[in-house]
Amino acid sequence: MELKQVAEISQCLSNTVRLQILEWLKNPEANFPANTSGLSNKDGVCVTFINDKSGLSQSTISTYLKNMESCGLLKNKRIGKWTYFLRNEETIQAYTDYLK
């Protein structure tokens, strides 16, 4: 992992809401209702559910998720008009390994 990406991830995690989203997505089936798309929550959580749980505006959550995706913490899947997010465990592991 390059130092630039470590800095981007560290900056992203300095926001408590983004950190909380990452924590919620660690155990999505316990933290969110079942997806109506037939997709398991382990395969991604709908942005709407993340937004509802956070209590923040849709635009704020969309910005947070975009930031988390751009630094590599999250991956997304698009199904129809819906976007689903899940943790990028490979990047998270590389980040924690770097910090050790």
PDB file of N, CA and C in Angstrom:
ATOM      1  N   MET A   1       0.851  -1.168   0.000  1.00  0.00           N
ATOM      2  CA  MET A   1       0.000   0.000   0.000  1.00  0.00           C
ATOM      3  C   MET A   1       0.899   1.233   0.000  1.00  0.00           C
ATOM      4  N   GLU A   2       0.558   2.179  -0.842  1.00  0.00           N
ATOM      5  CA  GLU A   2       1.343   3.405  -0.947  1.00  0.00           C
ATOM      6  C   GLU A   2       0.957   4.392   0.144  1.00  0.00           C
ATOM      7  N   LEU A   3       1.910   5.230   0.491  1.00  0.00           N
ATOM      8  CA  LEU A   3       1.711   6.222   1.544  1.00  0.00           C
ATOM      9  C   LEU A   3       0.544   7.158   1.229  1.00  0.00           C
ATOM     10  N   LYS A   4       0.376   7.511  -0.045  1.00  0.00           N
ATOM     11  CA  LYS A   4      -0.729   8.397  -0.441  1.00  0.00           C
ATOM     12  C   LYS A   4      -2.081   7.775  -0.085  1.00  0.00           C
ATOM     13  N   GLN A   5      -2.243   6.487  -0.361  1.00  0.00           N
ATOM     14  CA  GLN A   5      -3.508   5.826  -0.052  1.00  0.00           C
ATOM     15  C   GLN A   5      -3.702   5.713   1.456  1.00  0.00           C
ATOM     16  N   VAL A   6      -2.637   5.466   2.197  1.00  0.00           N
ATOM     17  CA  VAL A   6      -2.729   5.418   3.662  1.00  0.00           C
ATOM     18  C   VAL A   6      -3.225   6.758   4.190  1.00  0.00           C
ATOM     19  N   ALA A   7      -2.688   7.852   3.656  1.00  0.00           N
ATOM     20  CA  ALA A   7      -3.107   9.189   4.085  1.00  0.00           C
ATOM     21  C   ALA A   7      -4.569   9.450   3.733  1.00  0.00           C
ATOM     22  N   GLU A   8      -5.004   9.036   2.536  1.00  0.00           N
ATOM     23  CA  GLU A   8      -6.399   9.228   2.119  1.00  0.00           C
ATOM     24  C   GLU A   8      -7.350   8.438   3.016  1.00  0.00           C
ATOM     25  N   ILE A   9      -7.000   7.201   3.319  1.00  0.00           N
ATOM     26  CA  ILE A   9      -7.842   6.377   4.189  1.00  0.00           C
ATOM     27  C   ILE A   9      -7.888   6.968   5.590  1.00  0.00           C
ATOM     28  N   SER A  10      -6.752   7.392   6.099  1.00  0.00           N
ATOM     29  CA  SER A  10      -6.705   7.988   7.439  1.00  0.00           C
ATOM     30  C   SER A  10      -7.576   9.232   7.511  1.00  0.00           C
ATOM     31  N   GLN A  11      -7.523  10.057   6.472  1.00  0.00           N
ATOM     32  CA  GLN A  11      -8.360  11.257   6.440  1.00  0.00           C
ATOM     33  C   GLN A  11      -9.834  10.873   6.382  1.00  0.00           C
ATOM     34  N   CYS A  12     -10.155   9.876   5.592  1.00  0.00           N
ATOM     35  CA  CYS A  12     -11.544   9.423   5.474  1.00  0.00           C
ATOM     36  C   CYS A  12     -12.063   8.911   6.812  1.00  0.00           C
ATOM     37  N   LEU A  13     -11.232   8.176   7.535  1.00  0.00           N
ATOM     38  CA  LEU A  13     -11.646   7.596   8.813  1.00  0.00           C
ATOM     39  C   LEU A  13     -11.651   8.603   9.959  1.00  0.00           C
ATOM     40  N   SER A  14     -11.181   9.822   9.700  1.00  0.00           N
ATOM     41  CA  SER A  14     -11.180  10.838  10.756  1.00  0.00           C
ATOM     42  C   SER A  14     -12.576  11.397  11.010  1.00  0.00           C
ATOM     43  N   ASN A  15     -13.529  11.061  10.144  1.00  0.00           N
ATOM     44  CA  ASN A  15     -14.918  11.482  10.307  1.00  0.00           C
ATOM     45  C   ASN A  15     -15.680  10.366  11.020  1.00  0.00           C
ATOM     46  N   THR A  16     -16.321  10.696  12.138  1.00  0.00           N
ATOM     47  CA  THR A  16     -16.983   9.655  12.941  1.00  0.00           C
ATOM     48  C   THR A  16     -18.131   8.971  12.208  1.00  0.00           C
ATOM     49  N   VAL A  17     -18.852   9.688  11.354  1.00  0.00           N
ATOM     50  CA  VAL A  17     -19.957   9.061  10.624  1.00  0.00           C
ATOM     51  C   VAL A  17     -19.410   8.060   9.605  1.00  0.00           C
ATOM     52  N   ARG A  18     -18.368   8.428   8.891  1.00  0.00           N
ATOM     53  CA  ARG A  18     -17.775   7.483   7.930  1.00  0.00           C
ATOM     54  C   ARG A  18     -17.223   6.257   8.654  1.00  0.00           C
ATOM     55  N   LEU A  19     -16.625   6.475   9.793  1.00  0.00           N
ATOM     56  CA  LEU A  19     -16.127   5.356  10.595  1.00  0.00           C
ATOM     57  C   LEU A  19     -17.288   4.468  11.054  1.00  0.00           C
ATOM     58  N   GLN A  20     -18.407   5.095  11.432  1.00  0.00           N
ATOM     59  CA  GLN A  20     -19.589   4.340  11.858  1.00  0.00           C
ATOM     60  C   GLN A  20     -20.167   3.533  10.698  1.00  0.00           C
ATOM     61  N   ILE A  21     -20.215   4.116   9.515  1.00  0.00           N
ATOM     62  CA  ILE A  21     -20.706   3.394   8.336  1.00  0.00           C
ATOM     63  C   ILE A  21     -19.856   2.149   8.093  1.00  0.00           C
ATOM     64  N   LEU A  22     -18.557   2.301   8.187  1.00  0.00           N
ATOM     65  CA  LEU A  22     -17.659   1.160   8.005  1.00  0.00           C
ATOM     66  C   LEU A  22     -17.932   0.084   9.056  1.00  0.00           C
ATOM     67  N   GLU A  23     -18.202   0.507  10.273  1.00  0.00           N
ATOM     68  CA  GLU A  23     -18.523  -0.435  11.353  1.00  0.00           C
ATOM     69  C   GLU A  23     -19.856  -1.136  11.084  1.00  0.00           C
ATOM     70  N   TRP A  24     -20.877  -0.385  10.661  1.00  0.00           N
ATOM     71  CA  TRP A  24     -22.175  -0.994  10.338  1.00  0.00           C
ATOM     72  C   TRP A  24     -22.027  -2.040   9.242  1.00  0.00           C
ATOM     73  N   LEU A  25     -21.229  -1.713   8.224  1.00  0.00           N
ATOM     74  CA  LEU A  25     -21.065  -2.625   7.092  1.00  0.00           C
ATOM     75  C   LEU A  25     -20.229  -3.852   7.437  1.00  0.00           C
ATOM     76  N   LYS A  26     -19.583  -3.831   8.587  1.00  0.00           N
ATOM     77  CA  LYS A  26     -18.833  -5.009   9.035  1.00  0.00           C
ATOM     78  C   LYS A  26     -19.783  -6.166   9.321  1.00  0.00           C
ATOM     79  N   ASN A  27     -20.984  -5.845   9.804  1.00  0.00           N
ATOM     80  CA  ASN A  27     -22.001  -6.852  10.091  1.00  0.00           C
ATOM     81  C   ASN A  27     -23.338  -6.350   9.537  1.00  0.00           C
ATOM     82  N   PRO A  28     -23.478  -6.318   8.207  1.00  0.00           N
ATOM     83  CA  PRO A  28     -24.648  -5.690   7.599  1.00  0.00           C
ATOM     84  C   PRO A  28     -25.975  -6.360   7.924  1.00  0.00           C
ATOM     85  N   GLU A  29     -25.974  -7.672   8.090  1.00  0.00           N
ATOM     86  CA  GLU A  29     -27.242  -8.357   8.348  1.00  0.00           C
ATOM     87  C   GLU A  29     -27.808  -8.002   9.717  1.00  0.00           C
ATOM     88  N   ALA A  30     -26.954  -7.633  10.656  1.00  0.00           N
ATOM     89  CA  ALA A  30     -27.416  -7.228  11.986  1.00  0.00           C
ATOM     90  C   ALA A  30     -27.784  -5.751  12.037  1.00  0.00           C
ATOM     91  N   ASN A  31     -27.273  -4.962  11.101  1.00  0.00           N
ATOM     92  CA  ASN A  31     -27.446  -3.515  11.171  1.00  0.00           C
ATOM     93  C   ASN A  31     -28.432  -2.915  10.179  1.00  0.00           C
ATOM     94  N   PHE A  32     -28.856  -3.701   9.183  1.00  0.00           N
ATOM     95  CA  PHE A  32     -29.743  -3.166   8.151  1.00  0.00           C
ATOM     96  C   PHE A  32     -30.861  -4.159   7.849  1.00  0.00           C
ATOM     97  N   PRO A  33     -32.010  -3.651   7.369  1.00  0.00           N
ATOM     98  CA  PRO A  33     -33.084  -4.568   6.951  1.00  0.00           C
ATOM     99  C   PRO A  33     -32.662  -5.333   5.691  1.00  0.00           C
ATOM    100  N   ALA A  34     -33.361  -6.404   5.411  1.00  0.00           N
ATOM    101  CA  ALA A  34     -33.050  -7.215   4.231  1.00  0.00           C
ATOM    102  C   ALA A  34     -33.283  -6.402   2.960  1.00  0.00           C
ATOM    103  N   ASN A  35     -32.416  -6.600   1.982  1.00  0.00           N
ATOM    104  CA  ASN A  35     -32.583  -5.943   0.687  1.00  0.00           C
ATOM    105  C   ASN A  35     -33.780  -6.541  -0.031  1.00  0.00           C
ATOM    106  N   THR A  36     -34.530  -5.706  -0.724  1.00  0.00           N
ATOM    107  CA  THR A  36     -35.689  -6.189  -1.473  1.00  0.00           C
ATOM    108  C   THR A  36     -35.304  -6.658  -2.871  1.00  0.00           C
ATOM    109  N   SER A  37     -34.043  -6.457  -3.250  1.00  0.00           N
ATOM    110  CA  SER A  37     -33.579  -6.833  -4.593  1.00  0.00           C
ATOM    111  C   SER A  37     -33.268  -8.322  -4.703  1.00  0.00           C
ATOM    112  N   GLY A  38     -33.272  -9.020  -3.565  1.00  0.00           N
ATOM    113  CA  GLY A  38     -32.858 -10.410  -3.559  1.00  0.00           C
ATOM    114  C   GLY A  38     -31.380 -10.564  -3.276  1.00  0.00           C
ATOM    115  N   LEU A  39     -30.665  -9.458  -3.255  1.00  0.00           N
ATOM    116  CA  LEU A  39     -29.239  -9.450  -2.941  1.00  0.00           C
ATOM    117  C   LEU A  39     -29.072  -9.552  -1.433  1.00  0.00           C
ATOM    118  N   SER A  40     -28.205 -10.427  -0.994  1.00  0.00           N
ATOM    119  CA  SER A  40     -27.925 -10.543   0.438  1.00  0.00           C
ATOM    120  C   SER A  40     -27.212  -9.290   0.915  1.00  0.00           C
ATOM    121  N   ASN A  41     -27.466  -8.883   2.156  1.00  0.00           N
ATOM    122  CA  ASN A  41     -26.762  -7.732   2.718  1.00  0.00           C
ATOM    123  C   ASN A  41     -25.260  -7.962   2.758  1.00  0.00           C
ATOM    124  N   LYS A  42     -24.834  -9.217   2.803  1.00  0.00           N
ATOM    125  CA  LYS A  42     -23.396  -9.505   2.769  1.00  0.00           C
ATOM    126  C   LYS A  42     -22.790  -9.104   1.425  1.00  0.00           C
ATOM    127  N   ASP A  43     -23.640  -9.020   0.387  1.00  0.00           N
ATOM    128  CA  ASP A  43     -23.187  -8.651  -0.951  1.00  0.00           C
ATOM    129  C   ASP A  43     -23.348  -7.166  -1.236  1.00  0.00           C
ATOM    130  N   GLY A  44     -23.838  -6.410  -0.262  1.00  0.00           N
ATOM    131  CA  GLY A  44     -23.992  -4.969  -0.420  1.00  0.00           C
ATOM    132  C   GLY A  44     -25.263  -4.463   0.233  1.00  0.00           C
ATOM    133  N   VAL A  45     -25.180  -3.255   0.766  1.00  0.00           N
ATOM    134  CA  VAL A  45     -26.320  -2.624   1.431  1.00  0.00           C
ATOM    135  C   VAL A  45     -26.743  -1.420   0.600  1.00  0.00           C
ATOM    136  N   CYS A  46     -28.042  -1.294   0.381  1.00  0.00           N
ATOM    137  CA  CYS A  46     -28.592  -0.199  -0.407  1.00  0.00           C
ATOM    138  C   CYS A  46     -28.279   1.147   0.253  1.00  0.00           C
ATOM    139  N   VAL A  47     -27.919   2.121  -0.565  1.00  0.00           N
ATOM    140  CA  VAL A  47     -27.620   3.465  -0.073  1.00  0.00           C
ATOM    141  C   VAL A  47     -28.769   4.005   0.774  1.00  0.00           C
ATOM    142  N   THR A  48     -29.993   3.708   0.384  1.00  0.00           N
ATOM    143  CA  THR A  48     -31.162   4.193   1.128  1.00  0.00           C
ATOM    144  C   THR A  48     -31.128   3.720   2.573  1.00  0.00           C
ATOM    145  N   PHE A  49     -30.753   2.472   2.800  1.00  0.00           N
ATOM    146  CA  PHE A  49     -30.684   1.945   4.168  1.00  0.00           C
ATOM    147  C   PHE A  49     -29.584   2.631   4.973  1.00  0.00           C
ATOM    148  N   ILE A  50     -28.450   2.861   4.340  1.00  0.00           N
ATOM    149  CA  ILE A  50     -27.348   3.550   5.020  1.00  0.00           C
ATOM    150  C   ILE A  50     -27.770   4.970   5.362  1.00  0.00           C
ATOM    151  N   ASN A  51     -28.426   5.621   4.417  1.00  0.00           N
ATOM    152  CA  ASN A  51     -28.904   6.982   4.632  1.00  0.00           C
ATOM    153  C   ASN A  51     -29.910   7.036   5.777  1.00  0.00           C
ATOM    154  N   ASP A  52     -30.877   6.133   5.774  1.00  0.00           N
ATOM    155  CA  ASP A  52     -31.900   6.112   6.830  1.00  0.00           C
ATOM    156  C   ASP A  52     -31.274   5.889   8.203  1.00  0.00           C
ATOM    157  N   LYS A  53     -30.333   4.981   8.292  1.00  0.00           N
ATOM    158  CA  LYS A  53     -29.711   4.666   9.580  1.00  0.00           C
ATOM    159  C   LYS A  53     -28.875   5.831  10.099  1.00  0.00           C
ATOM    160  N   SER A  54     -28.252   6.562   9.195  1.00  0.00           N
ATOM    161  CA  SER A  54     -27.377   7.671   9.610  1.00  0.00           C
ATOM    162  C   SER A  54     -28.159   8.885  10.097  1.00  0.00           C
ATOM    163  N   GLY A  55     -29.346   9.096   9.530  1.00  0.00           N
ATOM    164  CA  GLY A  55     -30.123  10.282   9.886  1.00  0.00           C
ATOM    165  C   GLY A  55     -29.634  11.556   9.218  1.00  0.00           C
ATOM    166  N   LEU A  56     -28.658  11.444   8.329  1.00  0.00           N
ATOM    167  CA  LEU A  56     -28.127  12.612   7.623  1.00  0.00           C
ATOM    168  C   LEU A  56     -28.801  12.750   6.264  1.00  0.00           C
ATOM    169  N   SER A  57     -28.554  13.859   5.601  1.00  0.00           N
ATOM    170  CA  SER A  57     -29.160  14.088   4.290  1.00  0.00           C
ATOM    171  C   SER A  57     -28.589  13.111   3.266  1.00  0.00           C
ATOM    172  N   GLN A  58     -29.382  12.872   2.232  1.00  0.00           N
ATOM    173  CA  GLN A  58     -28.972  11.952   1.177  1.00  0.00           C
ATOM    174  C   GLN A  58     -27.703  12.448   0.501  1.00  0.00           C
ATOM    175  N   SER A  59     -27.600  13.749   0.276  1.00  0.00           N
ATOM    176  CA  SER A  59     -26.413  14.280  -0.404  1.00  0.00           C
ATOM    177  C   SER A  59     -25.157  14.107   0.448  1.00  0.00           C
ATOM    178  N   THR A  60     -25.284  14.273   1.768  1.00  0.00           N
ATOM    179  CA  THR A  60     -24.136  14.091   2.659  1.00  0.00           C
ATOM    180  C   THR A  60     -23.672  12.641   2.639  1.00  0.00           C
ATOM    181  N   ILE A  61     -24.607  11.714   2.769  1.00  0.00           N
ATOM    182  CA  ILE A  61     -24.249  10.289   2.762  1.00  0.00           C
ATOM    183  C   ILE A  61     -23.663   9.886   1.411  1.00  0.00           C
ATOM    184  N   SER A  62     -24.227  10.379   0.330  1.00  0.00           N
ATOM    185  CA  SER A  62     -23.679  10.067  -0.996  1.00  0.00           C
ATOM    186  C   SER A  62     -22.239  10.544  -1.120  1.00  0.00           C
ATOM    187  N   THR A  63     -21.961  11.736  -0.605  1.00  0.00           N
ATOM    188  CA  THR A  63     -20.591  12.263  -0.626  1.00  0.00           C
ATOM    189  C   THR A  63     -19.672  11.399   0.221  1.00  0.00           C
ATOM    190  N   TYR A  64     -20.127  11.030   1.416  1.00  0.00           N
ATOM    191  CA  TYR A  64     -19.322  10.177   2.291  1.00  0.00           C
ATOM    192  C   TYR A  64     -19.011   8.840   1.624  1.00  0.00           C
ATOM    193  N   LEU A  65     -20.023   8.217   1.036  1.00  0.00           N
ATOM    194  CA  LEU A  65     -19.828   6.915   0.394  1.00  0.00           C
ATOM    195  C   LEU A  65     -18.890   7.027  -0.806  1.00  0.00           C
ATOM    196  N   LYS A  66     -19.037   8.102  -1.575  1.00  0.00           N
ATOM    197  CA  LYS A  66     -18.151   8.323  -2.718  1.00  0.00           C
ATOM    198  C   LYS A  66     -16.707   8.482  -2.243  1.00  0.00           C
ATOM    199  N   ASN A  67     -16.502   9.237  -1.167  1.00  0.00           N
ATOM    200  CA  ASN A  67     -15.158   9.409  -0.606  1.00  0.00           C
ATOM    201  C   ASN A  67     -14.584   8.075  -0.136  1.00  0.00           C
ATOM    202  N   MET A  68     -15.414   7.288   0.541  1.00  0.00           N
ATOM    203  CA  MET A  68     -14.962   5.998   1.054  1.00  0.00           C
ATOM    204  C   MET A  68     -14.638   5.032  -0.086  1.00  0.00           C
ATOM    205  N   GLU A  69     -15.393   5.124  -1.161  1.00  0.00           N
ATOM    206  CA  GLU A  69     -15.119   4.282  -2.320  1.00  0.00           C
ATOM    207  C   GLU A  69     -13.842   4.744  -3.029  1.00  0.00           C
ATOM    208  N   SER A  70     -13.668   6.041  -3.173  1.00  0.00           N
ATOM    209  CA  SER A  70     -12.503   6.535  -3.917  1.00  0.00           C
ATOM    210  C   SER A  70     -11.184   6.227  -3.208  1.00  0.00           C
ATOM    211  N   CYS A  71     -11.197   6.143  -1.871  1.00  0.00           N
ATOM    212  CA  CYS A  71      -9.951   5.794  -1.169  1.00  0.00           C
ATOM    213  C   CYS A  71      -9.802   4.281  -1.010  1.00  0.00           C
ATOM    214  N   GLY A  72     -10.803   3.511  -1.451  1.00  0.00           N
ATOM    215  CA  GLY A  72     -10.680   2.062  -1.478  1.00  0.00           C
ATOM    216  C   GLY A  72     -11.325   1.317  -0.332  1.00  0.00           C
ATOM    217  N   LEU A  73     -11.972   2.035   0.600  1.00  0.00           N
ATOM    218  CA  LEU A  73     -12.590   1.363   1.749  1.00  0.00           C
ATOM    219  C   LEU A  73     -13.861   0.606   1.382  1.00  0.00           C
ATOM    220  N   LEU A  74     -14.568   1.075   0.345  1.00  0.00           N
ATOM    221  CA  LEU A  74     -15.829   0.460  -0.057  1.00  0.00           C
ATOM    222  C   LEU A  74     -15.798   0.098  -1.531  1.00  0.00           C
ATOM    223  N   LYS A  75     -16.640  -0.876  -1.884  1.00  0.00           N
ATOM    224  CA  LYS A  75     -16.912  -1.233  -3.276  1.00  0.00           C
ATOM    225  C   LYS A  75     -18.411  -1.054  -3.471  1.00  0.00           C
ATOM    226  N   ASN A  76     -18.842  -0.875  -4.709  1.00  0.00           N
ATOM    227  CA  ASN A  76     -20.278  -0.781  -4.939  1.00  0.00           C
ATOM    228  C   ASN A  76     -20.721  -1.684  -6.075  1.00  0.00           C
ATOM    229  N   LYS A  77     -22.013  -1.997  -6.030  1.00  0.00           N
ATOM    230  CA  LYS A  77     -22.675  -2.748  -7.096  1.00  0.00           C
ATOM    231  C   LYS A  77     -23.891  -1.929  -7.485  1.00  0.00           C
ATOM    232  N   ARG A  78     -24.128  -1.857  -8.771  1.00  0.00           N
ATOM    233  CA  ARG A  78     -25.306  -1.149  -9.255  1.00  0.00           C
ATOM    234  C   ARG A  78     -26.263  -2.187  -9.825  1.00  0.00           C
ATOM    235  N   ILE A  79     -27.496  -2.172  -9.326  1.00  0.00           N
ATOM    236  CA  ILE A  79     -28.537  -3.059  -9.832  1.00  0.00           C
ATOM    237  C   ILE A  79     -29.728  -2.179 -10.166  1.00  0.00           C
ATOM    238  N   GLY A  80     -30.000  -2.044 -11.456  1.00  0.00           N
ATOM    239  CA  GLY A  80     -31.054  -1.128 -11.882  1.00  0.00           C
ATOM    240  C   GLY A  80     -30.708   0.288 -11.463  1.00  0.00           C
ATOM    241  N   LYS A  81     -31.633   0.938 -10.783  1.00  0.00           N
ATOM    242  CA  LYS A  81     -31.382   2.313 -10.341  1.00  0.00           C
ATOM    243  C   LYS A  81     -30.804   2.371  -8.933  1.00  0.00           C
ATOM    244  N   TRP A  82     -30.555   1.223  -8.318  1.00  0.00           N
ATOM    245  CA  TRP A  82     -30.084   1.175  -6.935  1.00  0.00           C
ATOM    246  C   TRP A  82     -28.589   0.879  -6.865  1.00  0.00           C
ATOM    247  N   THR A  83     -27.935   1.493  -5.889  1.00  0.00           N
ATOM    248  CA  THR A  83     -26.516   1.250  -5.650  1.00  0.00           C
ATOM    249  C   THR A  83     -26.350   0.617  -4.279  1.00  0.00           C
ATOM    250  N   TYR A  84     -25.543  -0.432  -4.221  1.00  0.00           N
ATOM    251  CA  TYR A  84     -25.294  -1.184  -2.996  1.00  0.00           C
ATOM    252  C   TYR A  84     -23.808  -1.089  -2.657  1.00  0.00           C
ATOM    253  N   PHE A  85     -23.511  -0.867  -1.381  1.00  0.00           N
ATOM    254  CA  PHE A  85     -22.127  -0.739  -0.939  1.00  0.00           C
ATOM    255  C   PHE A  85     -21.751  -1.862   0.013  1.00  0.00           C
ATOM    256  N   LEU A  86     -20.492  -2.275  -0.083  1.00  0.00           N
ATOM    257  CA  LEU A  86     -19.936  -3.241   0.849  1.00  0.00           C
ATOM    258  C   LEU A  86     -18.485  -2.867   1.117  1.00  0.00           C
ATOM    259  N   ARG A  87     -17.973  -3.364   2.225  1.00  0.00           N
ATOM    260  CA  ARG A  87     -16.586  -3.091   2.611  1.00  0.00           C
ATOM    261  C   ARG A  87     -15.620  -3.767   1.640  1.00  0.00           C
ATOM    262  N   ASN A  88     -14.518  -3.106   1.378  1.00  0.00           N
ATOM    263  CA  ASN A  88     -13.441  -3.695   0.592  1.00  0.00           C
ATOM    264  C   ASN A  88     -12.436  -4.262   1.591  1.00  0.00           C
ATOM    265  N   GLU A  89     -12.634  -5.507   1.953  1.00  0.00           N
ATOM    266  CA  GLU A  89     -11.837  -6.132   3.010  1.00  0.00           C
ATOM    267  C   GLU A  89     -10.348  -6.204   2.665  1.00  0.00           C
ATOM    268  N   GLU A  90     -10.021  -6.334   1.384  1.00  0.00           N
ATOM    269  CA  GLU A  90      -8.610  -6.388   0.988  1.00  0.00           C
ATOM    270  C   GLU A  90      -7.902  -5.079   1.331  1.00  0.00           C
ATOM    271  N   THR A  91      -8.533  -3.954   1.018  1.00  0.00           N
ATOM    272  CA  THR A  91      -7.936  -2.650   1.321  1.00  0.00           C
ATOM    273  C   THR A  91      -7.877  -2.419   2.818  1.00  0.00           C
ATOM    274  N   ILE A  92      -8.929  -2.786   3.523  1.00  0.00           N
ATOM    275  CA  ILE A  92      -8.953  -2.602   4.979  1.00  0.00           C
ATOM    276  C   ILE A  92      -7.835  -3.414   5.628  1.00  0.00           C
ATOM    277  N   GLN A  93      -7.638  -4.648   5.164  1.00  0.00           N
ATOM    278  CA  GLN A  93      -6.567  -5.488   5.706  1.00  0.00           C
ATOM    279  C   GLN A  93      -5.194  -4.904   5.389  1.00  0.00           C
ATOM    280  N   ALA A  94      -5.011  -4.424   4.163  1.00  0.00           N
ATOM    281  CA  ALA A  94      -3.730  -3.823   3.779  1.00  0.00           C
ATOM    282  C   ALA A  94      -3.442  -2.577   4.617  1.00  0.00           C
ATOM    283  N   TYR A  95      -4.476  -1.797   4.894  1.00  0.00           N
ATOM    284  CA  TYR A  95      -4.325  -0.590   5.716  1.00  0.00           C
ATOM    285  C   TYR A  95      -3.919  -0.957   7.146  1.00  0.00           C
ATOM    286  N   THR A  96      -4.603  -1.930   7.728  1.00  0.00           N
ATOM    287  CA  THR A  96      -4.262  -2.326   9.100  1.00  0.00           C
ATOM    288  C   THR A  96      -2.873  -2.962   9.156  1.00  0.00           C
ATOM    289  N   ASP A  97      -2.506  -3.726   8.131  1.00  0.00           N
ATOM    290  CA  ASP A  97      -1.155  -4.298   8.077  1.00  0.00           C
ATOM    291  C   ASP A  97      -0.103  -3.193   8.002  1.00  0.00           C
ATOM    292  N   TYR A  98      -0.384  -2.168   7.227  1.00  0.00           N
ATOM    293  CA  TYR A  98       0.561  -1.057   7.095  1.00  0.00           C
ATOM    294  C   TYR A  98       0.768  -0.357   8.432  1.00  0.00           C
ATOM    295  N   LEU A  99      -0.299  -0.225   9.208  1.00  0.00           N
ATOM    296  CA  LEU A  99      -0.221   0.493  10.481  1.00  0.00           C
ATOM    297  C   LEU A  99       0.450  -0.317  11.586  1.00  0.00           C
ATOM    298  N   LYS A 100       0.612  -1.622  11.390  1.00  0.00           N
ATOM    299  CA  LYS A 100       1.221  -2.473  12.432  1.00  0.00           C
ATOM    300  C   LYS A 100       2.696  -2.199  12.582  1.00  0.00           C
TER     301      LYS A 100
END
